[in-house]
Short mmCIF file of C-alpha atoms in Angstrom, two decimals:
data_model
loop_
_atom_site.label_atom_id
_atom_site.label_comp_id
_atom_site.label_asym_id
_atom_site.label_seq_id
_atom_site.Cartn_x
_atom_site.Cartn_y
_atom_site.Cartn_z
CA UNK R 1 31.90 -2.44 -10.12
CA UNK R 2 29.67 -0.39 -8.14
CA UNK R 3 31.00 1.39 -5.00
CA UNK R 4 28.59 0.50 -1.91
CA UNK R 5 30.36 1.69 0.98
CA UNK R 6 33.25 1.69 3.17
CA UNK R 7 33.09 -1.37 5.67
CA UNK R 8 33.60 0.93 8.63
CA UNK R 9 29.75 1.99 7.78
CA UNK R 10 28.35 -1.85 7.39
CA UNK R 11 28.67 -3.23 10.44
CA UNK R 12 28.25 -6.65 11.35
CA UNK R 13 24.35 -7.69 11.25
CA UNK R 14 23.35 -5.12 8.90
CA UNK R 15 22.65 -4.67 5.22
CA UNK R 16 22.59 -1.96 2.54
CA UNK R 17 20.34 -0.96 -0.21
CA UNK R 18 22.45 -0.17 -3.46
CA UNK R 19 19.72 1.80 -6.09
CA UNK R 20 21.16 0.10 -9.26
CA UNK R 21 18.08 -1.37 -11.48
CA UNK R 22 16.93 -3.21 -10.15
CA UNK R 23 18.23 -2.37 -6.61
CA UNK R 24 20.91 -4.56 -5.17
CA UNK R 25 21.68 -5.67 -1.41
CA UNK R 26 24.40 -5.96 0.79
CA UNK R 27 24.60 -7.47 3.71
CA UNK R 28 27.19 -7.91 6.48
CA UNK R 29 26.68 -11.22 8.87
CA UNK R 30 29.39 -12.51 11.41
CA UNK R 31 31.07 -14.28 8.32
CA UNK R 32 30.83 -12.59 5.20
CA UNK R 33 29.52 -10.02 3.05
CA UNK R 34 26.90 -11.44 0.53
CA UNK R 35 24.89 -9.05 -2.13
CA UNK R 36 21.90 -10.16 -3.52
CA UNK R 37 19.18 -8.79 -5.92
CA UNK R 38 16.81 -6.14 -3.15
CA UNK R 39 13.76 -6.80 -4.22
CA UNK R 40 12.08 -10.27 -3.18
CA UNK R 41 11.11 -12.65 -5.41
CA UNK R 42 7.68 -12.81 -4.12
CA UNK R 43 6.51 -9.25 -4.47
CA UNK R 44 7.91 -5.96 -4.02
CA UNK R 45 9.65 -5.74 -0.65
CA UNK R 46 13.07 -4.63 0.09
CA UNK R 47 14.88 -7.62 1.60
CA UNK R 48 17.78 -5.05 2.34
CA UNK R 49 14.93 -4.60 4.95
CA UNK R 50 14.63 -7.94 6.39
CA UNK R 51 15.50 -9.93 8.93
CA UNK R 52 19.33 -11.24 8.73
CA UNK R 53 19.36 -14.59 10.94
CA UNK R 54 22.72 -15.94 9.73
CA UNK R 55 23.34 -16.59 5.94
CA UNK R 56 19.33 -16.17 5.64
CA UNK R 57 17.32 -13.29 5.62
CA UNK R 58 13.89 -12.91 6.02
CA UNK R 59 11.58 -10.74 3.63
CA UNK R 60 10.00 -8.20 6.30
CA UNK R 61 6.80 -8.81 4.11
CA UNK R 62 5.63 -11.93 3.91
CA UNK R 63 8.47 -13.60 5.72
CA UNK R 64 9.68 -15.48 2.60
CA UNK R 65 13.12 -16.49 3.58
CA UNK R 66 16.27 -16.78 0.92
CA UNK R 67 19.56 -17.80 1.20
CA UNK R 68 22.32 -15.22 0.56
CA UNK R 69 25.37 -17.83 -0.45
CA UNK R 70 23.15 -19.01 -3.05
CA UNK R 71 19.92 -17.02 -3.23
CA UNK R 72 17.44 -19.67 -3.33
CA UNK R 73 14.18 -19.62 -1.32
CA UNK R 74 14.41 -21.62 1.17
CA UNK R 75 10.68 -21.35 2.65
CA UNK R 76 7.52 -19.53 0.79
CA UNK R 77 6.07 -17.97 0.41
CA UNK R 78 9.08 -16.98 -2.46
CA UNK R 79 9.05 -19.29 -5.02
CA UNK R 80 11.97 -17.59 -7.45
CA UNK R 81 15.46 -17.42 -6.65
CA UNK R 82 17.21 -13.99 -6.24
CA UNK R 83 20.50 -13.44 -8.45
CA UNK R 84 23.89 -13.07 -6.50
CA UNK R 85 26.80 -10.79 -6.77
CA UNK R 86 29.96 -10.85 -6.34
CA UNK R 87 31.30 -8.33 -3.56
CA UNK R 88 34.92 -6.95 -2.67
CA UNK R 89 36.93 -5.06 -0.31
CA UNK R 90 39.49 -2.90 -2.42
CA UNK R 91 42.42 -1.75 -0.21
CA UNK R 92 41.15 1.15 1.31
CA UNK R 93 38.24 -0.80 2.73
CA UNK R 94 36.19 -0.13 0.34
CA UNK R 95 32.66 -2.16 -0.72
CA UNK R 96 32.38 -3.21 -4.38
CA UNK R 97 30.06 -5.49 -6.05
CA UNK R 98 29.63 -6.65 -9.27
CA UNK R 99 26.76 -7.11 -11.26
CA UNK R 100 25.77 -10.60 -11.56
CA UNK R 101 24.41 -10.58 -15.63
CA UNK R 102 21.26 -12.55 -16.36
CA UNK R 103 18.91 -14.35 -14.51
CA UNK R 104 18.77 -15.94 -11.15
CA UNK R 105 20.47 -18.94 -9.85
CA UNK R 106 22.66 -18.13 -12.59
CA UNK R 107 26.61 -19.46 -12.74
CA UNK R 108 29.20 -17.33 -10.78
CA UNK R 109 26.88 -18.06 -7.17
CA UNK R 110 30.32 -19.96 -6.33
CA UNK R 111 32.07 -17.42 -7.24
CA UNK R 112 30.49 -14.61 -5.29
CA UNK R 113 30.76 -16.94 -2.06
CA UNK R 114 34.15 -17.58 -2.12
CA UNK R 115 35.10 -13.84 -2.45
CA UNK R 116 32.75 -12.68 0.36
CA UNK R 117 33.75 -15.12 2.22
CA UNK R 118 37.69 -14.55 1.76
CA UNK R 119 36.72 -10.40 2.59
CA UNK R 120 35.17 -11.88 5.38
CA UNK R 121 38.38 -13.73 6.85
CA UNK R 122 40.43 -10.38 6.13
CA UNK R 123 38.35 -8.14 7.78
CA UNK R 124 38.16 -10.16 10.55
CA UNK R 125 42.11 -11.11 10.52
CA UNK T 1 -6.97 -41.60 6.66
CA UNK T 2 -7.38 -42.51 2.82
CA UNK T 3 -8.80 -39.48 1.21
CA UNK T 4 -9.15 -35.98 2.11
CA UNK T 5 -10.91 -32.99 0.36
CA UNK T 6 -9.82 -29.60 0.55
CA UNK T 7 -12.45 -27.35 -0.12
CA UNK T 8 -11.26 -23.50 -1.44
CA UNK T 9 -8.07 -23.51 -3.77
CA UNK T 10 -7.51 -20.05 -2.58
CA UNK T 11 -4.01 -19.13 -0.21
CA UNK T 12 -5.42 -21.42 3.22
CA UNK T 13 -6.10 -24.28 0.82
CA UNK T 14 -3.32 -24.20 -1.11
CA UNK T 15 -1.46 -24.08 2.15
CA UNK T 16 -3.60 -26.63 4.21
CA UNK T 17 -2.66 -28.65 0.44
CA UNK T 18 1.15 -28.72 1.39
CA UNK T 19 0.85 -29.24 5.02
CA UNK T 20 -1.02 -32.83 4.40
CA UNK T 21 1.85 -33.57 2.10
CA UNK T 22 4.70 -31.97 4.00
CA UNK T 23 3.50 -34.10 7.33
CA UNK T 24 3.58 -36.96 5.47
CA UNK T 25 0.12 -37.27 4.40
CA UNK T 26 0.18 -39.56 1.51
CA UNK T 27 -3.54 -40.72 0.65
CA UNK T 28 -5.83 -39.41 -1.74
CA UNK T 29 -5.58 -35.24 -1.98
CA UNK T 30 -9.18 -33.85 -3.99
CA UNK T 31 -8.74 -29.70 -3.81
CA UNK T 32 -12.25 -28.38 -5.01
CA UNK T 33 -12.38 -24.70 -5.38
CA UNK T 34 -15.34 -22.72 -6.96
CA UNK T 35 -13.22 -20.54 -9.39
CA UNK T 36 -11.92 -21.81 -12.80
CA UNK T 37 -8.13 -20.80 -11.58
CA UNK T 38 -5.76 -22.42 -10.03
CA UNK T 39 -4.18 -21.12 -7.20
CA UNK T 40 -3.84 -17.37 -6.90
CA UNK T 41 -2.17 -14.13 -4.91
CA UNK T 42 -5.44 -12.08 -4.20
CA UNK T 43 -3.24 -9.07 -2.40
CA UNK T 44 -1.64 -7.32 -5.59
CA UNK T 45 -5.67 -7.58 -7.79
CA UNK T 46 -6.20 -4.22 -5.80
CA UNK T 47 -2.94 -2.74 -6.35
CA UNK T 48 0.05 -3.70 -9.01
CA UNK T 49 -2.35 -5.95 -10.83
CA UNK T 50 -5.28 -3.35 -10.80
CA UNK T 51 -2.45 -0.46 -12.49
CA UNK T 52 -1.22 -3.08 -14.58
CA UNK T 53 2.36 -3.47 -13.57
CA UNK T 54 2.17 -7.34 -12.84
CA UNK T 55 0.07 -9.56 -15.32
CA UNK T 56 -1.97 -12.49 -14.36
CA UNK T 57 0.64 -14.65 -14.55
CA UNK T 58 3.14 -13.27 -11.78
CA UNK T 59 -0.29 -14.16 -9.63
CA UNK T 60 1.11 -17.96 -9.41
CA UNK T 61 0.76 -19.27 -6.30
CA UNK T 62 1.84 -22.60 -7.40
CA UNK T 63 3.91 -23.81 -10.54
CA UNK T 64 3.90 -26.75 -12.40
CA UNK T 65 6.15 -28.93 -10.83
CA UNK T 66 4.77 -28.20 -7.42
CA UNK T 67 1.74 -29.48 -8.39
CA UNK T 68 2.77 -32.21 -9.49
CA UNK T 69 4.27 -32.96 -6.83
CA UNK T 70 1.27 -31.97 -4.85
CA UNK T 71 -0.79 -35.00 -6.37
CA UNK T 72 -3.85 -33.84 -5.66
CA UNK T 73 -7.10 -34.38 -7.72
CA UNK T 74 -8.19 -30.48 -9.04
CA UNK T 75 -11.74 -30.30 -8.63
CA UNK T 76 -11.77 -26.79 -10.13
CA UNK T 77 -14.87 -24.50 -10.99
CA UNK T 78 -17.15 -26.62 -9.09
CA UNK T 79 -18.76 -25.26 -6.22
CA UNK T 80 -19.17 -27.27 -2.87
CA UNK T 81 -23.58 -27.02 -1.87
CA UNK T 82 -23.32 -29.41 1.14
CA UNK T 83 -21.60 -31.42 3.66
CA UNK T 84 -23.73 -33.84 5.17
CA UNK T 85 -24.22 -34.14 8.94
CA UNK T 86 -21.16 -37.01 9.32
CA UNK T 87 -19.04 -34.52 7.94
CA UNK T 88 -18.00 -37.13 4.97
CA UNK T 89 -19.31 -35.85 1.35
CA UNK T 90 -19.66 -33.17 0.05
CA UNK T 91 -22.49 -32.27 -2.53
CA UNK T 92 -21.23 -30.87 -5.98
CA UNK T 93 -23.00 -28.15 -8.29
CA UNK T 94 -22.10 -30.42 -10.93
CA UNK T 95 -24.68 -33.25 -8.95
CA UNK T 96 -21.38 -35.24 -7.95
CA UNK T 97 -20.09 -36.18 -4.63
CA UNK T 98 -17.04 -36.30 -3.18
CA UNK T 99 -16.75 -38.65 -0.04
CA UNK T 100 -14.07 -37.99 2.01
CA UNK T 101 -12.60 -38.82 5.79
CA UNK T 102 -11.03 -36.41 6.21
CA UNK T 103 -11.99 -32.87 4.96
CA UNK T 104 -10.00 -29.36 5.22
CA UNK T 105 -12.44 -26.17 4.77
CA UNK T 106 -11.15 -23.16 3.21
CA UNK T 107 -13.94 -21.61 1.31
CA UNK T 108 -12.88 -17.65 2.02
CA UNK T 109 -15.69 -14.97 2.51
CA UNK T 110 -17.43 -13.39 0.05
CA UNK T 111 -17.59 -9.58 -0.84
CA UNK T 112 -20.33 -7.69 0.82
CA UNK T 113 -22.86 -5.93 -1.06
CA UNK T 114 -24.51 -2.72 -0.24
CA UNK T 115 -27.57 -3.69 1.85
CA UNK T 116 -30.74 -1.41 0.33
CA UNK T 117 -29.59 0.30 -2.45
CA UNK T 118 -31.53 0.39 -5.37
CA UNK T 119 -31.27 2.17 -9.19
CA UNK T 120 -33.69 2.49 -11.30
CA UNK T 121 -32.86 -0.62 -12.62
CA UNK T 122 -30.95 -2.48 -9.43
CA UNK T 123 -28.37 -2.02 -8.20
CA UNK T 124 -26.93 -5.32 -8.62
CA UNK T 125 -27.47 -5.51 -12.65
CA UNK T 126 -25.95 -1.66 -13.20
CA UNK T 127 -23.05 -2.37 -15.36
CA UNK T 128 -20.34 -0.63 -13.44
CA UNK T 129 -20.85 -1.37 -10.20
CA UNK T 130 -17.98 -3.68 -8.84
CA UNK T 131 -16.68 -5.55 -5.63
CA UNK T 132 -13.22 -6.46 -5.73
CA UNK T 133 -11.91 -10.36 -4.49
CA UNK T 134 -12.00 -12.55 -6.89
CA UNK T 135 -9.42 -12.37 -10.74
CA UNK T 136 -12.28 -12.18 -12.48
CA UNK T 137 -13.39 -9.09 -10.43
CA UNK T 138 -10.08 -7.52 -10.92
CA UNK T 139 -10.02 -8.03 -14.93
CA UNK T 140 -13.63 -6.80 -14.97
CA UNK T 141 -12.21 -3.64 -12.76
CA UNK T 142 -9.44 -2.94 -14.56
CA UNK T 143 -10.98 -3.31 -18.46
CA UNK T 144 -13.07 -0.18 -17.26
CA UNK T 145 -10.13 2.16 -15.68
CA UNK T 146 -8.26 1.03 -18.59
CA UNK T 147 -9.80 2.47 -21.52
CA UNK T 148 -7.27 5.66 -22.11
CA UNK T 149 -10.31 8.04 -20.86
CA UNK T 150 -10.16 9.28 -16.85
CA UNK T 151 -13.08 8.64 -15.49
CA UNK T 152 -14.73 9.67 -12.19
CA UNK T 153 -14.77 6.88 -9.68
CA UNK T 154 -16.17 6.09 -6.68
CA UNK T 155 -15.10 3.90 -3.84
CA UNK T 156 -17.61 2.78 -1.18
CA UNK T 157 -15.60 1.53 2.15
CA UNK T 158 -12.35 3.42 2.82
CA UNK T 159 -11.19 0.00 4.81
CA UNK T 160 -7.53 -1.11 2.80
CA UNK T 161 -9.26 -2.96 -0.24
CA UNK T 162 -11.63 0.97 -0.77
CA UNK T 163 -8.22 2.43 0.11
CA UNK T 164 -5.85 0.60 -2.31
CA UNK T 165 -8.13 0.65 -4.96
CA UNK T 166 -8.39 4.61 -4.65
CA UNK T 167 -4.70 4.95 -4.72
CA UNK T 168 -4.61 2.39 -8.02
CA UNK T 169 -7.26 4.45 -10.04
CA UNK T 170 -5.10 7.76 -8.99
CA UNK T 171 -2.71 5.89 -10.51
CA UNK T 172 -4.34 5.55 -13.17
CA UNK T 173 -5.08 9.24 -13.63
CA UNK T 174 -8.73 9.22 -12.66
CA UNK T 175 -10.70 11.15 -10.25
CA UNK T 176 -11.79 9.53 -6.99
CA UNK T 177 -14.17 10.20 -4.14
CA UNK T 178 -14.20 7.58 -1.17
CA UNK T 179 -16.92 7.39 0.95
CA UNK T 180 -16.88 6.03 4.12
CA UNK T 181 -19.44 5.48 7.11
CA UNK T 182 -17.65 5.39 9.66
CA UNK T 183 -16.47 8.85 11.12
CA UNK T 184 -13.16 7.78 9.66
CA UNK T 185 -12.28 4.37 7.96
CA UNK T 186 -9.59 1.75 10.29
CA UNK T 187 -10.97 3.24 13.35
CA UNK T 188 -11.66 0.33 14.92
CA UNK T 189 -8.39 -0.97 14.04
CA UNK T 190 -6.30 1.41 14.41
CA UNK T 191 -7.53 3.87 16.87
CA UNK T 192 -8.30 7.90 16.09
CA UNK T 193 -5.39 8.99 16.32
CA UNK T 194 -3.71 6.75 13.39
CA UNK T 195 -6.56 6.09 11.86
CA UNK T 196 -6.62 9.92 11.06
CA UNK T 197 -2.98 9.74 9.85
CA UNK T 198 -3.96 6.93 7.68
CA UNK T 199 -6.87 8.70 6.60
CA UNK T 200 -4.86 11.98 5.09
CA UNK T 201 -3.30 10.16 2.62
CA UNK T 202 -6.00 10.73 0.28
CA UNK T 203 -6.14 14.42 0.76
CA UNK T 204 -2.08 14.45 0.10
CA UNK T 205 -3.17 12.69 -3.31
CA UNK T 206 -5.96 14.57 -4.29
CA UNK T 207 -8.77 12.50 -2.94
CA UNK T 208 -12.00 13.23 -1.53
CA UNK T 209 -12.66 11.40 2.04
CA UNK T 210 -16.51 11.37 2.32
CA UNK T 211 -17.12 10.31 6.42
CA UNK T 212 -19.16 9.49 8.43
CA UNK T 213 -22.52 8.51 5.36
CA UNK T 214 -23.69 6.13 3.98
CA UNK T 215 -24.81 5.17 0.73
CA UNK T 216 -28.49 5.61 -0.09
CA UNK T 217 -29.22 4.23 -3.76
CA UNK T 218 -26.82 3.70 -6.87
CA UNK T 219 -28.37 6.10 -9.64
CA UNK T 220 -28.21 5.13 -13.57
CA UNK T 221 -29.92 3.03 -15.67
CA UNK T 222 -28.07 0.31 -17.44
CA UNK T 223 -24.83 2.22 -16.46
CA UNK T 224 -24.53 3.48 -13.05
CA UNK T 225 -24.36 7.33 -13.08
CA UNK T 226 -24.05 8.37 -9.53
CA UNK T 227 -24.21 7.58 -5.97
CA UNK T 228 -26.62 8.98 -3.47
CA UNK T 229 -25.48 9.54 -0.20
CA UNK T 230 -27.37 9.23 3.34
CA UNK T 231 -27.27 13.42 3.89
CA UNK T 232 -28.57 13.94 0.56
CA UNK T 233 -25.27 14.63 -1.69
CA UNK T 234 -25.33 12.73 -5.04
CA UNK T 235 -21.49 12.27 -6.19
CA UNK T 236 -21.24 11.71 -10.34
CA UNK T 237 -19.52 7.99 -11.10
CA UNK T 238 -18.88 6.39 -13.99
CA UNK T 239 -16.97 3.15 -12.21
CA UNK T 240 -18.34 2.01 -8.08
CA UNK T 241 -16.09 0.15 -6.28
CA UNK T 242 -17.48 -1.62 -3.18
CA UNK T 243 -15.31 -2.56 -0.68
CA UNK T 244 -17.83 -2.82 2.73
CA UNK T 245 -16.12 -6.33 4.15
CA UNK T 246 -16.83 -9.68 3.86
CA UNK T 247 -18.82 -12.71 5.23
CA UNK T 248 -17.63 -16.25 5.34
CA UNK T 249 -18.45 -18.55 2.63
CA UNK T 250 -20.42 -20.96 4.86
CA UNK T 251 -23.92 -21.05 3.35
CA UNK T 252 -22.52 -24.24 1.89
CA UNK T 253 -22.14 -25.94 5.40
CA UNK T 254 -26.29 -25.25 6.88
CA UNK T 255 -27.77 -28.41 7.11
CA UNK T 256 -24.39 -30.14 8.46
CA UNK T 257 -23.34 -30.83 11.75
CA UNK T 258 -20.96 -27.81 12.07
CA UNK T 259 -21.39 -24.79 14.66
CA UNK T 260 -21.69 -21.91 12.29
CA UNK T 261 -21.58 -18.34 13.69
CA UNK T 262 -19.92 -15.49 11.45
CA UNK T 263 -17.90 -18.41 9.83
CA UNK T 264 -16.80 -22.01 11.05
CA UNK T 265 -16.80 -22.28 14.87
CA UNK T 266 -13.48 -24.07 15.81
CA UNK T 267 -10.95 -24.14 18.75
CA UNK T 268 -7.41 -22.99 18.98
CA UNK T 269 -6.23 -25.90 16.56
CA UNK T 270 -8.78 -25.11 13.64
CA UNK T 271 -10.95 -28.63 14.66
CA UNK T 272 -14.19 -27.95 14.45
CA UNK T 273 -17.34 -29.65 16.31
CA UNK T 274 -16.65 -32.97 13.92
CA UNK T 275 -12.47 -34.31 14.37
CA UNK T 276 -12.33 -35.06 11.08
CA UNK T 277 -13.40 -31.66 10.06
CA UNK T 278 -10.92 -28.68 9.82
CA UNK T 279 -11.59 -24.70 9.33
CA UNK T 280 -8.65 -22.70 7.90
CA UNK T 281 -7.97 -19.15 6.67
CA UNK T 282 -10.91 -16.38 6.46
CA UNK T 283 -13.16 -18.69 6.81
CA UNK T 284 -12.18 -19.79 10.25
CA UNK T 285 -13.86 -18.92 13.24
CA UNK T 286 -10.53 -19.81 15.63
CA UNK T 287 -11.45 -19.66 19.37
CA UNK T 288 -13.28 -16.32 19.26
CA UNK T 289 -12.00 -14.50 15.94
CA UNK T 290 -12.18 -14.30 13.31
CA UNK T 291 -9.14 -13.29 10.58
CA UNK T 292 -9.37 -12.11 7.37
CA UNK T 293 -5.02 -12.05 6.91
CA UNK T 294 -3.07 -12.89 3.81
CA UNK T 295 -0.55 -14.47 6.98
CA UNK T 296 -3.35 -16.20 9.31
CA UNK T 297 -4.59 -17.75 5.84
CA UNK T 298 -0.75 -19.17 5.83
CA UNK T 299 0.05 -20.02 9.11
CA UNK T 300 -3.17 -21.66 10.59
CA UNK T 301 -2.77 -24.88 8.51
CA UNK T 302 -0.24 -26.43 9.45
CA UNK T 303 -1.58 -26.77 12.83
CA UNK T 304 -5.07 -27.35 11.76
CA UNK T 305 -3.50 -29.88 9.37
CA UNK T 306 -1.81 -31.49 12.13
CA UNK T 307 -5.07 -31.99 14.21
CA UNK T 308 -6.73 -33.45 11.27
CA UNK T 309 -4.06 -36.17 10.86
CA UNK T 310 -3.79 -36.79 14.72
CA UNK T 311 -7.54 -36.74 15.03
CA UNK T 312 -7.65 -34.77 17.50
CA UNK T 313 -6.59 -31.06 18.21
CA UNK T 314 -2.20 -31.65 19.51
CA UNK T 315 -1.03 -28.17 18.46
CA UNK T 316 -3.00 -24.67 18.49
CA UNK T 317 -1.98 -21.63 15.98
CA UNK T 318 -2.83 -17.91 16.86
CA UNK T 319 -0.66 -16.50 14.77
CA UNK T 320 0.37 -13.05 15.69
CA UNK T 321 -2.71 -10.82 13.66
CA UNK T 322 -0.38 -8.81 10.57
CA UNK T 323 -1.30 -6.97 8.47
CA UNK T 324 -0.32 -4.84 5.58
CA UNK T 325 -1.64 -2.24 2.99
CA UNK T 326 0.41 -0.23 0.05
CA UNK T 327 -1.20 2.90 -0.96
CA UNK T 328 -0.20 5.77 -2.37
CA UNK T 329 3.35 5.01 -2.42
CA UNK T 330 3.10 4.28 1.33
CA UNK T 331 4.06 0.88 3.14
CA UNK T 332 1.17 0.74 6.30
CA UNK T 333 2.24 -2.17 8.20
CA UNK T 334 -0.03 -3.32 11.52
CA UNK T 335 0.75 -6.28 13.62
CA UNK T 336 -0.89 -7.53 17.31
CA UNK T 337 -4.17 -6.66 19.28
CA UNK T 338 -5.60 -3.06 19.61
CA UNK T 339 -7.73 -3.25 22.84
CA UNK T 340 -9.76 0.28 23.18
CA UNK T 341 -7.99 0.71 26.31
CA UNK T 342 -4.81 0.91 24.16
CA UNK T 343 -2.57 4.32 24.31
CA UNK T 344 -0.35 4.25 21.49
CA UNK T 345 2.82 6.95 20.92
CA UNK T 346 5.09 7.77 18.11
CA UNK T 347 8.68 5.90 18.57
CA UNK T 348 10.53 7.11 15.18
CA UNK T 349 10.19 8.98 12.49
CA UNK T 350 7.27 11.48 12.39
CA UNK T 351 3.73 11.87 10.62
CA UNK T 352 4.46 14.86 8.27
CA UNK T 353 6.94 13.08 6.92
CA UNK T 354 4.38 9.35 6.28
CA UNK T 355 7.11 8.06 8.04
CA UNK T 356 7.25 5.88 11.41
CA UNK T 357 7.07 3.36 13.98
CA UNK T 358 4.10 3.70 16.99
CA UNK T 359 3.67 1.59 19.61
CA UNK T 360 0.26 0.71 20.52
CA UNK T 361 0.87 0.10 24.79
CA UNK T 362 -1.76 -1.18 27.90
CA UNK T 363 -0.39 -0.27 31.23
CA UNK T 364 3.20 0.12 29.84
CA UNK T 365 3.13 -3.49 27.77
CA UNK T 366 3.35 -3.26 23.80
CA UNK T 367 0.50 -5.11 22.20
CA UNK T 368 0.80 -4.07 19.02
CA UNK T 369 2.62 -1.98 16.10
CA UNK T 370 2.19 0.13 13.28
CA UNK T 371 4.42 1.19 10.95
CA UNK T 372 3.89 3.73 7.65
CA UNK T 373 7.55 3.09 5.39
CA UNK T 374 9.11 1.89 8.27
CA UNK T 375 10.02 -1.53 7.16
CA UNK T 376 12.85 -2.41 9.69
CA UNK T 377 12.41 -1.76 12.42
CA UNK T 378 8.62 -2.75 12.21
CA UNK T 379 9.27 -6.32 11.30
CA UNK T 380 12.08 -5.68 15.17
CA UNK T 381 8.86 -5.24 17.04
CA UNK T 382 6.29 -7.55 14.92
CA UNK T 383 9.03 -10.38 15.32
CA UNK T 384 9.22 -9.52 19.28
CA UNK T 385 5.20 -9.15 19.95
CA UNK T 386 5.16 -12.73 18.02
CA UNK T 387 7.51 -14.75 20.55
CA UNK T 388 5.60 -12.96 23.40
CA UNK T 389 2.19 -14.01 21.70
CA UNK T 390 2.54 -18.11 22.23
CA UNK T 391 0.08 -20.11 23.16
CA UNK T 392 0.40 -21.85 26.31
CA UNK T 393 0.24 -24.99 24.52
CA UNK T 394 2.83 -24.04 22.14
CA UNK T 395 5.67 -23.01 24.67
CA UNK T 396 4.87 -26.10 26.76
CA UNK T 397 5.17 -27.57 24.07
CA UNK T 398 8.50 -25.87 22.79
CA UNK T 399 9.08 -26.35 27.14
CA UNK T 400 8.91 -29.96 26.34
CA UNK T 401 10.90 -30.33 23.23
CA UNK T 402 14.03 -28.30 24.81
CA UNK T 403 13.88 -30.61 28.01
CA UNK T 404 13.55 -33.91 25.54
CA UNK T 405 16.40 -32.20 23.45
CA UNK T 406 18.42 -31.35 26.80
CA UNK T 407 17.49 -35.05 27.85
CA UNK T 408 19.28 -36.65 25.00
#
């Protein structure tokens, strides 16, 4: 588990880059927290600096879009998915990321989504 | 339409082929490319590919699955040599012809060579002299830069290609000089103040930038040994890279019925003087301008293909100009249209940090933006500019669609 930041420091619609190797981007949408690999699968650009719209993030360099829930690209020029990671918030409100093992598109995505959703609900409650 | 031929198998050609299938065209699709390679992405050639950070297989723009879905006939390593006056028959250098009832011209541009330079053996034949456009160009240059020995590199032209090559050469440990004929590189694009800041990146990394002087001759017998400048200076060189712009690939269209003037003339929808022929990418002069930008090549084809299939212009596409460059670890991004009467000011960050956002304004209206290492605010502004630059036709179509949706 990698500590990211306090939830208060990650307002809705914002994102934070975690300098792991490879780096991870954590997003807070209206609904939930999501974590994906930060580097666009097309070319070297940081998705944490991208444009967040619903559950999609648009790469700041070439406008490739990724679904934060699955890591799948939704339009060109990206063709390969990015990995998704599990996000959790502890009792003190600190956000953590559990780095997924293996390649993009691997199992664990659904769990990450569920966890992130639960956190999102917890936050808004 | 039963056969569509796409002439040009790079970014714009591939996006046109994708758009054809995405828009329901199910006829025969022929893609003609003068390189033997399947479509690949060119921007990394002067950057990650040159330094070795990116391998050749990472450049591919499509994969086997997509290529099978495209269901196209690929004629690669074949050069188109002519288009008949009806715009229906393409003559190839293999002697073969391709007949089509729709043609997409996506033949790009080729690097401009140094005019009037003479070496003792003629500059064209000197080893060590390169241009950089294709994968083969990049392979040849990379081979000379990765021998393990530091060399003297002279880059002729301080534009984005030249600056990126200079940056890559520095990363590989070489000594680099950049020669620019204009008083500053990128002066027309960025204006004096911002061009000065971008030019300073070279000095930041120990690269000498020589401005306001052209190249008289290249020296050497078999291999280049030096670059003689207009001011009489002789710069020693083991490797010379010429990056002084590109000319649109229209030579094969001489004798066709198409209007050519620095590109294939088209309307705002990419339609040429023949309704069954459209042009996209670097070769297309859309409206009154021709853009050699990556984004342009990806954004034009959808509209052009729609117009091709409709037989007339039903959609226009004048994407907001956008280009980027990675030099010396600094990401430069520019969007919009700068006019000579624009003022420019920095709205966040600072030039000293080489991290800032600048806006270009005309009569108080933002018309362009430049960012160095500020991707997030740049992206916001770029989106705002893109919304504002909708063409009347596109805006009208959007309004009509909204009205139709409201009526339902």
